[in-house]
Short mmCIF file of C-alpha atoms and ligand atoms in Angstrom, two decimals:
data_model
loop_
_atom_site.label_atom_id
_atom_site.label_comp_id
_atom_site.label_asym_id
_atom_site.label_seq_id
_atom_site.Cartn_x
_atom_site.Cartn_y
_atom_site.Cartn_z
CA UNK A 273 -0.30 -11.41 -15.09
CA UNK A 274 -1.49 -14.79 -13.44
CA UNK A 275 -2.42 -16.25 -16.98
CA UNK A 276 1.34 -15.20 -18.22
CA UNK A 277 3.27 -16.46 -15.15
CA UNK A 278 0.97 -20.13 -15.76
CA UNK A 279 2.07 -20.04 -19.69
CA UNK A 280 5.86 -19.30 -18.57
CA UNK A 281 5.39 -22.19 -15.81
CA UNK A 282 4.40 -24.42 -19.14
CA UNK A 283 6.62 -23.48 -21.10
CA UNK A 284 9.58 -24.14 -18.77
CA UNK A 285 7.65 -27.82 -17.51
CA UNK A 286 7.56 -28.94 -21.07
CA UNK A 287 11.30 -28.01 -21.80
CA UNK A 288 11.95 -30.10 -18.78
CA UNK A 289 9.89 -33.21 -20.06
CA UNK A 290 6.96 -32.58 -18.58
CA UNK A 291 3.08 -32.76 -20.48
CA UNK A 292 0.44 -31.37 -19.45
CA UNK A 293 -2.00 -33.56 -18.46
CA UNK A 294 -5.63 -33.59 -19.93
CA UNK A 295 -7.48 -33.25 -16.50
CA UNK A 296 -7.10 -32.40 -12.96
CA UNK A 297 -7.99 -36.04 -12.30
CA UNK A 298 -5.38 -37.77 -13.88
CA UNK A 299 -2.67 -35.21 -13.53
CA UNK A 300 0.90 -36.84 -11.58
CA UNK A 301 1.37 -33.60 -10.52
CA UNK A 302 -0.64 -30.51 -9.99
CA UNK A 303 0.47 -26.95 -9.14
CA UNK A 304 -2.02 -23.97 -8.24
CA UNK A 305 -0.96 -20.48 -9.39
CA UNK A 306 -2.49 -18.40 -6.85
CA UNK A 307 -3.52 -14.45 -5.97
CA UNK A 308 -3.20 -12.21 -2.88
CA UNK A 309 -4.61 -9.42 -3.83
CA UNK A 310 -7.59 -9.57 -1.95
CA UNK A 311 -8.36 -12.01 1.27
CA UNK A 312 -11.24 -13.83 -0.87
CA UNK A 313 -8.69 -15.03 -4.01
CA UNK A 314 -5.62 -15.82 -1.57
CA UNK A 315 -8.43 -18.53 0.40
CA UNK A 316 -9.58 -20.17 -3.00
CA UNK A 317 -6.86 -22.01 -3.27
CA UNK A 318 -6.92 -23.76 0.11
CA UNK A 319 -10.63 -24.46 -0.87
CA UNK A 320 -9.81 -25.86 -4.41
CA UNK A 321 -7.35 -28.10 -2.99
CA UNK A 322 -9.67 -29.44 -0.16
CA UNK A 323 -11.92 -29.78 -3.08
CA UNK A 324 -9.83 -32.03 -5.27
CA UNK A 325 -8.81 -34.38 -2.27
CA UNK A 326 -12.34 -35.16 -2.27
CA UNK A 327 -12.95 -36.07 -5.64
CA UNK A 328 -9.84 -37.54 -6.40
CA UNK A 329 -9.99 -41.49 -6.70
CA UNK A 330 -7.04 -43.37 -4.36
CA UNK A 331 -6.85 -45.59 -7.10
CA UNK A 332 -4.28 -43.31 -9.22
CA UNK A 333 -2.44 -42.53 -6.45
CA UNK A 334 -1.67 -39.26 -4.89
CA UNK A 335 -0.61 -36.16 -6.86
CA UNK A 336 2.60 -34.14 -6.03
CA UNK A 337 1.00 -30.55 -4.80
CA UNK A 338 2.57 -27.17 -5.42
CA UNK A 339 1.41 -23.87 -5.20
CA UNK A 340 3.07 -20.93 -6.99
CA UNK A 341 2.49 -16.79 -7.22
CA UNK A 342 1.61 -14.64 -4.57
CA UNK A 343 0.39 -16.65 -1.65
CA UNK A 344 2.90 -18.73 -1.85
CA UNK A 345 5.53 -16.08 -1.99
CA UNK A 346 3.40 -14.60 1.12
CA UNK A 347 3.14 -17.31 3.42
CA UNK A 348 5.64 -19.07 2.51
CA UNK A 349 6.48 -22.31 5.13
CA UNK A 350 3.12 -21.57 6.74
CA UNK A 351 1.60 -22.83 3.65
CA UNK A 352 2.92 -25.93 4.88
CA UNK A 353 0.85 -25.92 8.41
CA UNK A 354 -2.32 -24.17 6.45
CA UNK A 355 -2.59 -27.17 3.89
CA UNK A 356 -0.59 -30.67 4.27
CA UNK A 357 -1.47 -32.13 1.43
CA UNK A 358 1.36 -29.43 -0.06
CA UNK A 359 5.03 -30.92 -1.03
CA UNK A 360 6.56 -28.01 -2.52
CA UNK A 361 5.90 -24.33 -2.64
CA UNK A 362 7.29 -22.07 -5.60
CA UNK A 363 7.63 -17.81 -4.81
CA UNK A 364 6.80 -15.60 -7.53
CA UNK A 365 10.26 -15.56 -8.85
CA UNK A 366 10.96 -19.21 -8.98
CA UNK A 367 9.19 -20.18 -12.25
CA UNK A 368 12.47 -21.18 -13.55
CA UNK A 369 13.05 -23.97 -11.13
CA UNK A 370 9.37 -25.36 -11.11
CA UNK A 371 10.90 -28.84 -12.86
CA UNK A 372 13.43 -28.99 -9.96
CA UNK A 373 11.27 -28.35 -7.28
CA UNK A 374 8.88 -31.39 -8.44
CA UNK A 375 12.40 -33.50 -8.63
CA UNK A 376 12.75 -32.93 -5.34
CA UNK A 377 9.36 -33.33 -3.82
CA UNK A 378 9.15 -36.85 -5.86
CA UNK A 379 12.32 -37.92 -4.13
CA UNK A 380 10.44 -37.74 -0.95
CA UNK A 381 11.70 -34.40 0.31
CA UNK A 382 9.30 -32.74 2.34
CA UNK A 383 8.31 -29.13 2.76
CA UNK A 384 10.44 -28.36 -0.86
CA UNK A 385 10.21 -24.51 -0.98
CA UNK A 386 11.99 -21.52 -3.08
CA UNK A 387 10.81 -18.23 -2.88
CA UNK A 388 14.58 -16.76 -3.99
CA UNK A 389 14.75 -14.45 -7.20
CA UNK A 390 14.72 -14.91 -10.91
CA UNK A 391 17.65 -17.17 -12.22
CA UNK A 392 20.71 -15.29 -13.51
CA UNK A 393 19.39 -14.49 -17.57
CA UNK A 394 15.80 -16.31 -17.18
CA UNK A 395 14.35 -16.19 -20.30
CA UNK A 396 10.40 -14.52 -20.91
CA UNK A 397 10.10 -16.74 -23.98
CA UNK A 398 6.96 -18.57 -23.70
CA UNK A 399 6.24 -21.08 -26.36
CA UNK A 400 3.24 -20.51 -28.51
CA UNK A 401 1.01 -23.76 -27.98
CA UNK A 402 1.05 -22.48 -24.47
CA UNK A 403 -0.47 -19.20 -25.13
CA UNK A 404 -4.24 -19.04 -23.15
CA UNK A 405 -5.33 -18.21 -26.93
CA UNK A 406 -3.61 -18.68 -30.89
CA UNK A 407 -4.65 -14.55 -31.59
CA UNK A 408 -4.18 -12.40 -28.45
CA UNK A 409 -0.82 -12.80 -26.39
CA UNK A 410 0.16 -11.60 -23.19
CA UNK A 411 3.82 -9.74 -23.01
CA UNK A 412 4.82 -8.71 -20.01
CA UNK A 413 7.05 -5.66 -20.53
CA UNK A 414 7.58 -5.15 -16.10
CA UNK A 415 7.07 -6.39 -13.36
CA UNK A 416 6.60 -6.06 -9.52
CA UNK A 417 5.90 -2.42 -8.29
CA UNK A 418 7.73 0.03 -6.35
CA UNK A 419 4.45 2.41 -5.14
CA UNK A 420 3.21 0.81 -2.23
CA UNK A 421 -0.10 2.28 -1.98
CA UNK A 422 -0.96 1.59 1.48
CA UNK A 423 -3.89 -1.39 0.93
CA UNK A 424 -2.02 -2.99 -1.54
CA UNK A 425 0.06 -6.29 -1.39
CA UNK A 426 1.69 -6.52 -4.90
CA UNK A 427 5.18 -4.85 -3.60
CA UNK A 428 5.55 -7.51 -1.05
CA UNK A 429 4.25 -10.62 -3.12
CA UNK A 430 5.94 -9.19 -6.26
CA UNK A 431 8.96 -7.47 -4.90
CA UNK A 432 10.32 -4.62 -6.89
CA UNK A 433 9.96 -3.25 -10.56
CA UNK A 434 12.12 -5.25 -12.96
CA UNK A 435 11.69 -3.95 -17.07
CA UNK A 436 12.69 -6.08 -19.47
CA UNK A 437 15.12 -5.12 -21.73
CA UNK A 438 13.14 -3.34 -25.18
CA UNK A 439 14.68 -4.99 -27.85
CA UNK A 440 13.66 -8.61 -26.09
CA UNK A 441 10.15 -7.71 -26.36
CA UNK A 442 10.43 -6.33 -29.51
CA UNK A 443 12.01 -9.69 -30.91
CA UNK A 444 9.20 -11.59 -28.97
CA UNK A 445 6.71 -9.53 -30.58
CA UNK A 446 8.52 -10.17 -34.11
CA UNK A 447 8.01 -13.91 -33.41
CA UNK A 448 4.40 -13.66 -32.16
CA UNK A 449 3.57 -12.25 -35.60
CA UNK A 450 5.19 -14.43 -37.58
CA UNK A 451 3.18 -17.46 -35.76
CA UNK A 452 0.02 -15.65 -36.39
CA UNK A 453 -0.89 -13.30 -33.73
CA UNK A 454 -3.14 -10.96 -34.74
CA UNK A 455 -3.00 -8.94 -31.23
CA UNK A 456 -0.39 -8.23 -28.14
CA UNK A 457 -1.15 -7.01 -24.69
CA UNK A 458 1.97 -5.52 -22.83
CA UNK A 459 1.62 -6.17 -18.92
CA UNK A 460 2.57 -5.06 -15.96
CA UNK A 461 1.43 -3.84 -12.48
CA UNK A 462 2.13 -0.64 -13.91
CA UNK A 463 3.49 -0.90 -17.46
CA UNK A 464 4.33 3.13 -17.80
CA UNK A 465 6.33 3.29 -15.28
CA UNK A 466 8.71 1.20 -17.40
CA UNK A 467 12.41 1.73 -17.18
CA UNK A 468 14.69 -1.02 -18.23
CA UNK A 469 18.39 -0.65 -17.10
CA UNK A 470 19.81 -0.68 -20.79
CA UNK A 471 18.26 1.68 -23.46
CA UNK A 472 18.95 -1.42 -25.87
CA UNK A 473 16.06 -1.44 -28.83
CA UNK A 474 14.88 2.48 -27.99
CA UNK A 475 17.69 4.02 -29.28
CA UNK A 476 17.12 6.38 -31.94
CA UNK A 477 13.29 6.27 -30.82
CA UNK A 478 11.10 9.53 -29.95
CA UNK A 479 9.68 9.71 -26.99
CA UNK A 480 9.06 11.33 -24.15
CA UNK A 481 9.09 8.52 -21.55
CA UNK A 482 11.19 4.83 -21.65
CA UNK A 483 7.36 3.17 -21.97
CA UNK A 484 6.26 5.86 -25.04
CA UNK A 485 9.55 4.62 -26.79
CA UNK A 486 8.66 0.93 -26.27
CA UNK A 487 5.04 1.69 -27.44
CA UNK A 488 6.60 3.00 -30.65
CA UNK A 489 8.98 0.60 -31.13
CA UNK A 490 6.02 -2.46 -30.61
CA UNK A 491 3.96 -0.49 -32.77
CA UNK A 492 6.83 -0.67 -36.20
CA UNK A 493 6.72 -4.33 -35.56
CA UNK A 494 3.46 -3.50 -37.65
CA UNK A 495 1.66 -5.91 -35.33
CA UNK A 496 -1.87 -5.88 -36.29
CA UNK A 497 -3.81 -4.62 -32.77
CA UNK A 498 -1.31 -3.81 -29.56
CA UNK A 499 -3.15 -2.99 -26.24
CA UNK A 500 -1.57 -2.05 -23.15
CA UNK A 501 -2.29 -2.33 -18.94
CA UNK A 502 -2.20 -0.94 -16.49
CA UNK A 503 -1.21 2.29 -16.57
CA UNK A 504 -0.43 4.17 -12.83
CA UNK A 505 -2.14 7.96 -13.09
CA UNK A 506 1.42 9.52 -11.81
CA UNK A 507 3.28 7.92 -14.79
CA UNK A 508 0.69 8.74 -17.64
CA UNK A 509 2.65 11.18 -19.90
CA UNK A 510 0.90 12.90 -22.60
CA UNK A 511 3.52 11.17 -24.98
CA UNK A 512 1.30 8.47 -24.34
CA UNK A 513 -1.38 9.86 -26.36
CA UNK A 514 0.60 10.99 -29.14
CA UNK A 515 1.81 7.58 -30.06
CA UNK A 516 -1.51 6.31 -30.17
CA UNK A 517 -2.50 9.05 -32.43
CA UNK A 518 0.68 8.50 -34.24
CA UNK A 519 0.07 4.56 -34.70
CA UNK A 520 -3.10 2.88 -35.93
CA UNK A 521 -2.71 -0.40 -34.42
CA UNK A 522 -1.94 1.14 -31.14
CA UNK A 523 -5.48 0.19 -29.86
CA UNK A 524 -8.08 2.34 -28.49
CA UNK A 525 -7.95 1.76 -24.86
CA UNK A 526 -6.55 3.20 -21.94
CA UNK A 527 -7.28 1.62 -18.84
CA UNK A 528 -5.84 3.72 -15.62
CA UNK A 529 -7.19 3.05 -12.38
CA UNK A 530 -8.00 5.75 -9.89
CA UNK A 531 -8.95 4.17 -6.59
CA UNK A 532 -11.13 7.14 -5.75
CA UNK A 533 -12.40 10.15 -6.26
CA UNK A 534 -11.77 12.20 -2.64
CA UNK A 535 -8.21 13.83 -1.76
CA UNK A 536 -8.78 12.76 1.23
CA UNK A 537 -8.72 9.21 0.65
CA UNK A 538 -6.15 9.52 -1.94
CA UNK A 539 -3.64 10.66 0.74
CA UNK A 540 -4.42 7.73 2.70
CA UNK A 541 -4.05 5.28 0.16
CA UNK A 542 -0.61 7.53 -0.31
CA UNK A 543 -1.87 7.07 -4.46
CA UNK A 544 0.84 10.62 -5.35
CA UNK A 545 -1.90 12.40 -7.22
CA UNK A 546 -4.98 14.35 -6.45
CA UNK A 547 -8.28 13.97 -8.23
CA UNK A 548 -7.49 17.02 -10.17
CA UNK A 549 -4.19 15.31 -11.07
CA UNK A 550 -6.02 12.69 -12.36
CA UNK A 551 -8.81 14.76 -14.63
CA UNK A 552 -5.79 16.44 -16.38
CA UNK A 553 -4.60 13.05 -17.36
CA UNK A 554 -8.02 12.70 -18.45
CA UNK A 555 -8.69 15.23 -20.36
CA UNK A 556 -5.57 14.77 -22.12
CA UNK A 557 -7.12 11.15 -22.94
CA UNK A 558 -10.19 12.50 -24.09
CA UNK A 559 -8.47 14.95 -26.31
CA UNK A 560 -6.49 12.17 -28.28
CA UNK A 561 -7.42 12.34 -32.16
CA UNK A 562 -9.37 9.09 -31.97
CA UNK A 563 -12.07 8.30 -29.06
CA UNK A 564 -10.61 6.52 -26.77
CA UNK A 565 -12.01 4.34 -24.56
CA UNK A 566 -11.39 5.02 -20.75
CA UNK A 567 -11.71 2.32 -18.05
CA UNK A 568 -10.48 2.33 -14.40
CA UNK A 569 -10.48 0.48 -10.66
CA UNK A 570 -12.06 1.53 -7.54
CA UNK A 571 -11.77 0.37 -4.29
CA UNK A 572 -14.95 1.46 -1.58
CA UNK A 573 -14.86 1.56 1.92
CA UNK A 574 -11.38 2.24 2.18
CA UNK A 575 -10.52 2.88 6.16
CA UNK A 576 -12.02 6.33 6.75
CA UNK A 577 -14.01 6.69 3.90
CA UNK A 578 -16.63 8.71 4.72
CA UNK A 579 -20.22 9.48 3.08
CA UNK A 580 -18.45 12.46 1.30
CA UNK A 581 -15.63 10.98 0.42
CA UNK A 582 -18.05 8.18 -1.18
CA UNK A 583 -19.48 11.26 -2.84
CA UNK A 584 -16.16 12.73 -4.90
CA UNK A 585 -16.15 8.59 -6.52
CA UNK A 586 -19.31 9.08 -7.04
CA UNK A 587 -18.71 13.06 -9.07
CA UNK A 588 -15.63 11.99 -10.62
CA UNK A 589 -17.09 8.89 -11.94
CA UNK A 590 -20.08 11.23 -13.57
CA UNK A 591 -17.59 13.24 -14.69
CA UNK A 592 -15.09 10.84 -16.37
CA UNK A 593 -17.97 8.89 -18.53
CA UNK A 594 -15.41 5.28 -17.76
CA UNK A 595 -16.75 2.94 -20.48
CA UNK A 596 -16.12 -0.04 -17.69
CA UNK A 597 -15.32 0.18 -14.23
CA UNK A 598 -14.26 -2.70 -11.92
CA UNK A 599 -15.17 -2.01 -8.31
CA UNK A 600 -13.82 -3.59 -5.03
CA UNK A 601 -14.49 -3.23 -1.51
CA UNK A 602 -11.25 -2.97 0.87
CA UNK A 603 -9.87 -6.00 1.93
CA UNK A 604 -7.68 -5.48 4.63
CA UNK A 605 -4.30 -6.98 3.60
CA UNK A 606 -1.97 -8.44 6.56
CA UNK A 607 2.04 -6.28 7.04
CA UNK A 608 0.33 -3.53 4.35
CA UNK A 609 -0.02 -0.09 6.62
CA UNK A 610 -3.93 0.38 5.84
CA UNK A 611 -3.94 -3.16 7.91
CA UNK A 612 -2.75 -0.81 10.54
CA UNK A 613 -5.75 1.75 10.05
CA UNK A 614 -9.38 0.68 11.69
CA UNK A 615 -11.38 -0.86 8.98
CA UNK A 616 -14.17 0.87 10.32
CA UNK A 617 -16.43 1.04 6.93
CA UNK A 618 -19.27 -1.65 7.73
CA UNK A 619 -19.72 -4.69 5.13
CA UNK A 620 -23.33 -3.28 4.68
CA UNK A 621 -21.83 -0.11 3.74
CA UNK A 622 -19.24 -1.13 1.71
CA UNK A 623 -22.10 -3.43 -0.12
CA UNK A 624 -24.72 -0.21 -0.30
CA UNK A 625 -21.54 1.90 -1.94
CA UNK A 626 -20.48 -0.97 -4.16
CA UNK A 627 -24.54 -1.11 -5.30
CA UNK A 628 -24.73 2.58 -5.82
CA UNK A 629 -21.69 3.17 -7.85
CA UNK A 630 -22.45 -0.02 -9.83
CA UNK A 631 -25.82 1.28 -10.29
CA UNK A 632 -24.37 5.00 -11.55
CA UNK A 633 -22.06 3.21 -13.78
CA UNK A 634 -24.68 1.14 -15.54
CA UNK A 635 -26.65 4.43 -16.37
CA UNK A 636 -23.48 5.46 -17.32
CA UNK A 637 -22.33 2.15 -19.98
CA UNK A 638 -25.37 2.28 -20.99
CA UNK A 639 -25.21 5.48 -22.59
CA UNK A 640 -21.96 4.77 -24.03
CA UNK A 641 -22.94 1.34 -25.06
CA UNK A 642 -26.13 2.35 -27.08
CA UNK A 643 -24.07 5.20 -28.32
CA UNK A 644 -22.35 2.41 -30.70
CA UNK A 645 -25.47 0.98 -32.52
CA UNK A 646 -25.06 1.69 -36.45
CA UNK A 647 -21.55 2.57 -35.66
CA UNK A 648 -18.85 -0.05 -37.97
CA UNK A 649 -16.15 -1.23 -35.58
CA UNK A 650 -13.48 -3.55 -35.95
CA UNK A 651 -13.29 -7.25 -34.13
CA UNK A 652 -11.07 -9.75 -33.79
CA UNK A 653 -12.50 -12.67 -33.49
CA UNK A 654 -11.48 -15.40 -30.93
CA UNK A 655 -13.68 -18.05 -31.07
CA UNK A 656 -17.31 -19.11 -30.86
CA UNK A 657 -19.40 -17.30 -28.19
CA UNK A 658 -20.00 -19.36 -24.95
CA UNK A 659 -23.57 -18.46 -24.76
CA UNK A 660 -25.05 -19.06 -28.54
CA UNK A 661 -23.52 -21.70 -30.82
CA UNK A 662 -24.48 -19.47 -33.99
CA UNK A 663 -22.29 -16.65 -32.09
CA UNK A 664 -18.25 -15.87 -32.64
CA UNK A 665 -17.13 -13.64 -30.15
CA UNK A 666 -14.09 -11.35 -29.69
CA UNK A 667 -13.28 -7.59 -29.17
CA UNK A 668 -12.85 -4.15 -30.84
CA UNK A 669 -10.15 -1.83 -30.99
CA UNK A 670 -11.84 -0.19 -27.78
CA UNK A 671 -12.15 -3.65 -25.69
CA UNK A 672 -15.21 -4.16 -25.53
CA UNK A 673 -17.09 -7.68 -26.39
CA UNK A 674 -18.59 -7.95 -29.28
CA UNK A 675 -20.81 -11.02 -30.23
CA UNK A 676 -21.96 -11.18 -33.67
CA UNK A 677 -23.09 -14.30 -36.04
CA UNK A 678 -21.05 -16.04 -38.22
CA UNK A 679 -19.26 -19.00 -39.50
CA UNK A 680 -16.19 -20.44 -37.71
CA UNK A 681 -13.88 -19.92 -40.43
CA UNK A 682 -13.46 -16.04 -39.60
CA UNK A 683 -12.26 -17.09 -35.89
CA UNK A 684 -8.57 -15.63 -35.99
CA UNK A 685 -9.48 -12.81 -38.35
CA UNK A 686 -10.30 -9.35 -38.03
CA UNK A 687 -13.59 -8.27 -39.50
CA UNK A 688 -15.77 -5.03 -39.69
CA UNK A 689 -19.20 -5.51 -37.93
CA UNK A 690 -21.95 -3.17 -37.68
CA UNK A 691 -23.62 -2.43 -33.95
CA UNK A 692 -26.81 -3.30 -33.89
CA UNK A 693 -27.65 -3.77 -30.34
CA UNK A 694 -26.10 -2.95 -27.11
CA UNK A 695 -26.36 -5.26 -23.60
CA UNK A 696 -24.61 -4.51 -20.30
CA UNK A 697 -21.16 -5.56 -20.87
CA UNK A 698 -21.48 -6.15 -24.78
CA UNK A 699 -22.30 -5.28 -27.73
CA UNK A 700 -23.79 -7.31 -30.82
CA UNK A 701 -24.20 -6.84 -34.54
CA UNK A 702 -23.26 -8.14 -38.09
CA UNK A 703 -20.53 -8.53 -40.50
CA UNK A 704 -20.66 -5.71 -43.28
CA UNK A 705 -21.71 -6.38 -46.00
CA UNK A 706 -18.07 -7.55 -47.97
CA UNK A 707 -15.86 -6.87 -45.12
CA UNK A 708 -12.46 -8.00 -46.14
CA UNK A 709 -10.97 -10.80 -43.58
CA UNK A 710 -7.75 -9.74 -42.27
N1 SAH B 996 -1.09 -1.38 -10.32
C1 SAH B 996 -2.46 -1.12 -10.54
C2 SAH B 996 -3.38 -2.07 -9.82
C3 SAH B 996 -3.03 -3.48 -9.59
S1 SAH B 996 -4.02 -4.37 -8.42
C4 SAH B 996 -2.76 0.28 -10.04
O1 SAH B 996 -2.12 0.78 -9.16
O2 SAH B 996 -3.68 0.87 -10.51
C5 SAH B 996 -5.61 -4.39 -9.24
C6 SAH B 996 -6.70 -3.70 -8.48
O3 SAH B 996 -7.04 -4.42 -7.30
C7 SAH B 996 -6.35 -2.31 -7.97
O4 SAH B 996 -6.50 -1.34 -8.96
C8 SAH B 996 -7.31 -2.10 -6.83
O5 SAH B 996 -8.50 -1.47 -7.26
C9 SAH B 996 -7.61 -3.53 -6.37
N2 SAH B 996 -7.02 -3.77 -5.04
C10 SAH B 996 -5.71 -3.87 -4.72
N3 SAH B 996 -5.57 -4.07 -3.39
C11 SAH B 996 -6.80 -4.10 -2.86
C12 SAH B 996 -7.32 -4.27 -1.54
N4 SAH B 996 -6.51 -4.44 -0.50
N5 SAH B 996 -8.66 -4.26 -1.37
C13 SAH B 996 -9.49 -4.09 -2.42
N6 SAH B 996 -9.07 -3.92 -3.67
C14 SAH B 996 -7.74 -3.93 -3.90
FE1 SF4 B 997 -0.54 -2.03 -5.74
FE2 SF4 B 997 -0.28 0.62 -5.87
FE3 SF4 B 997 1.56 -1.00 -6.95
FE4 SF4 B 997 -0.86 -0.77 -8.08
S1 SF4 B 997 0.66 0.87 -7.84
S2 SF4 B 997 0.27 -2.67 -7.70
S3 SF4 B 997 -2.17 -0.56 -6.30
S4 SF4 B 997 1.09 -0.79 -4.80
#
């Protein structure tokens, strides 16, 4: 969401006359996008900036300093006292008026802030040399969220769920192919719980649910690869499934965190769905007429948690076979009500439960993973692999990495490749033998 938001930001900067500069160093003016969701990403950006003071030469003069997204939204004029190198601060909803807000902070206003709400018919458009890559774009069909689980901090940074209108992201999605995309991600905070005030663009589409009409309706676009996150457990209709049965190039992925595996804990996190909840949604997944692959979130040491609490995350994960799992241990967030709950799981703890699940899930991955070799999967590939210079690298249908070698020229196309090894969090193999370059 952070990477869309900074490619909006551009997009809107250029339009204004703005260019982006080639370095930190010699930028005029320099604005940090920042993240609240836990206490360790909302400090980096107090740390980065103390950073850049340092290195930055007097000679070119000082930079105007912004920060935009969550902490800002958060803290709002205390930003000001935190960091006073800061001249303006923009709130999650203010991307619109970034060019203004520099205006203002170069006429030698001080403390410039705006944390109001998206301008009257704001557009999403985001221009495609500002895209974070030429083959995969970000679209993001909703956002904000309405659930307030009790650690989290997205309903107060983001403020409530807004869809866009279907037939505007349909359009986008028109023009994303027609510059060359080969694959779309629709985001959100929670993209199926989707509900856009005017049914414009799902009309006379099946469906079950507003977000299985959209999928649908992305899907004729005849996009080549269309993935989707996240999904919230409550929301996940079986319709879901269907249209990615329905729909090759719906991809197949389904990410859809649960947070944990006791009902205890679930309760407290006020989630709206039990464990078992959550396995039927499951099952449905795994019951879907392609494998699909399955990844989710967990949070440890959640106030409360207890050893057998630890233990149900521990069962359901064993039982769920995630092919990735991203695990975090509770960070208290300030106003949320767990803040309000003792956080009386110990950092050891929380560290020996992170270890042990990681430890399970690697067993786990690497089952799946190695489960792969000799299989033929699909890749699109995005560029040449950070770690060998004889390597592209992209990802399957399924999301996972896949490094293979090969020449540069297939970077933007989607080949077949054969598994022939499988590492932690990747896979690697070769081009088949006269596999067609889409
Ligand atoms: N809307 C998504 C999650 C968005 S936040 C959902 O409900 O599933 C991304 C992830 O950050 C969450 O899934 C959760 O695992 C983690 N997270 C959010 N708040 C947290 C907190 N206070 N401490 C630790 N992890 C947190
Ligand atoms: Fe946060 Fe819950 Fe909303 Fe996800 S659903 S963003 S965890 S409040």
């Amino acid at each position: 969401m952070n990477v869309a938001d900074t490619e909006r930001a551009a997009t809107k900067l250029r339009a204004a006359g703005y260019d982006l500069a080639e370095s930190e160093s010699e930028a005029d003016v320099l604005i940090f996008n920042t993240c609240s969701v836990r206490a360790k990403a909302a400090q980096k950006v107090f740390h980065r900036i103390e950073y850049l003071k340092s290195v930055r030469s007097s000679k070119i003069g000082r930079p105007i300093i912004g920060i935009m997204g969550c902490v800002a939204q958060l803290e709002g004029e205390a930003v000001f006292d935190h960091e006073s190198a800061i001249d303006f601060v923009a709130g999650t909803r203010a991307t619109d008026r970034l060019g203004s807000l520099i205006e203002r902070a170069r006429d030698g206003e001080g403390r410039v802030i705006d944390l109001g709400e998206r301008s009257e018919g704001e557009g999403w458009n985001v221009s495609p040399v500002e895209r974070h890559s030429p083959h995969v774009a970000f679209v993001p069909i909703i956002e904000g969220c309405n659930k307030f689980c009790t650690y989290c901090i997205v309903p107060y940074s983001r403020g409530r769920e807004r869809s866009r209108v279907a037939s505007d992201i349909v359009r986008e999605i028109h023009g994303l192919l027609e510059s060359g995309f080969k694959e779309v991600h629709l985001i959100g905070q929670n993209v199926n719980s989707y509900r856009p005030k005017s049914e414009e663009g799902l009309l006379g589409i099946k469906g079950a649910t507003p977000f299985s009409k959209l999928l649908r309706a992305v899907a004729r676009t005849g996009i080549e690869r269309i993935k989707f996150t996240t999904s919230f457990p409550r929301d996940f209709h079986e319709d879901i499934v269907a249209a990615i049965d329905e729909h090759d190039n719906l991809c197949n992925w389904v990410h859809l965190p649960v947070q944990s595996g006791s009902d205890r804990i679930l309760r407290r996190m006020r989630r709206g769905y039990s464990s078992s909840d959550y396995l039927s949604r499951v099952q449905c997944i795994k019951r879907a007429g392609r494998p699909l692959s399955l990844t989710t979130d967990i949070i440890v040491g959640f106030p409360g948690e207890s050893t057998s609490d630890f233990e149900d995350t521990l069962r359901l994960v064993e039982n769920c076979q995630y092919h990735g799992l991203y695990i975090f241990k509770y960070s208290e967030r300030p106003g949320t009500p767990a803040s309000r709950l003792q956080d009386d799981v110990s950092r050891e703890e929380k560290r020996a439960r992170f270890l042990s699940l990681e430890s399970l899930q690697r067993n786990i991955q690497s089952r799946i993973y190695s489960g792969y070799i000799g299989e033929k999967v699909k890749v699109l590939v995005e560029g040449e692999s950070a770690k060998s210079e004889n390597d592209l690298t992209g990802h399957t249908t399924c999301h996972k990495v896949l490094n293979f070698p090969g020449d540069s020229s297939l970077v933007g196309k989607i080949v077949e490749v054969i598994v022939t090894e499988a590492k932690v969090n990747s896979l690697y193999g070769r081009v088949v033998d006269g596999s067609p370059a889409l």
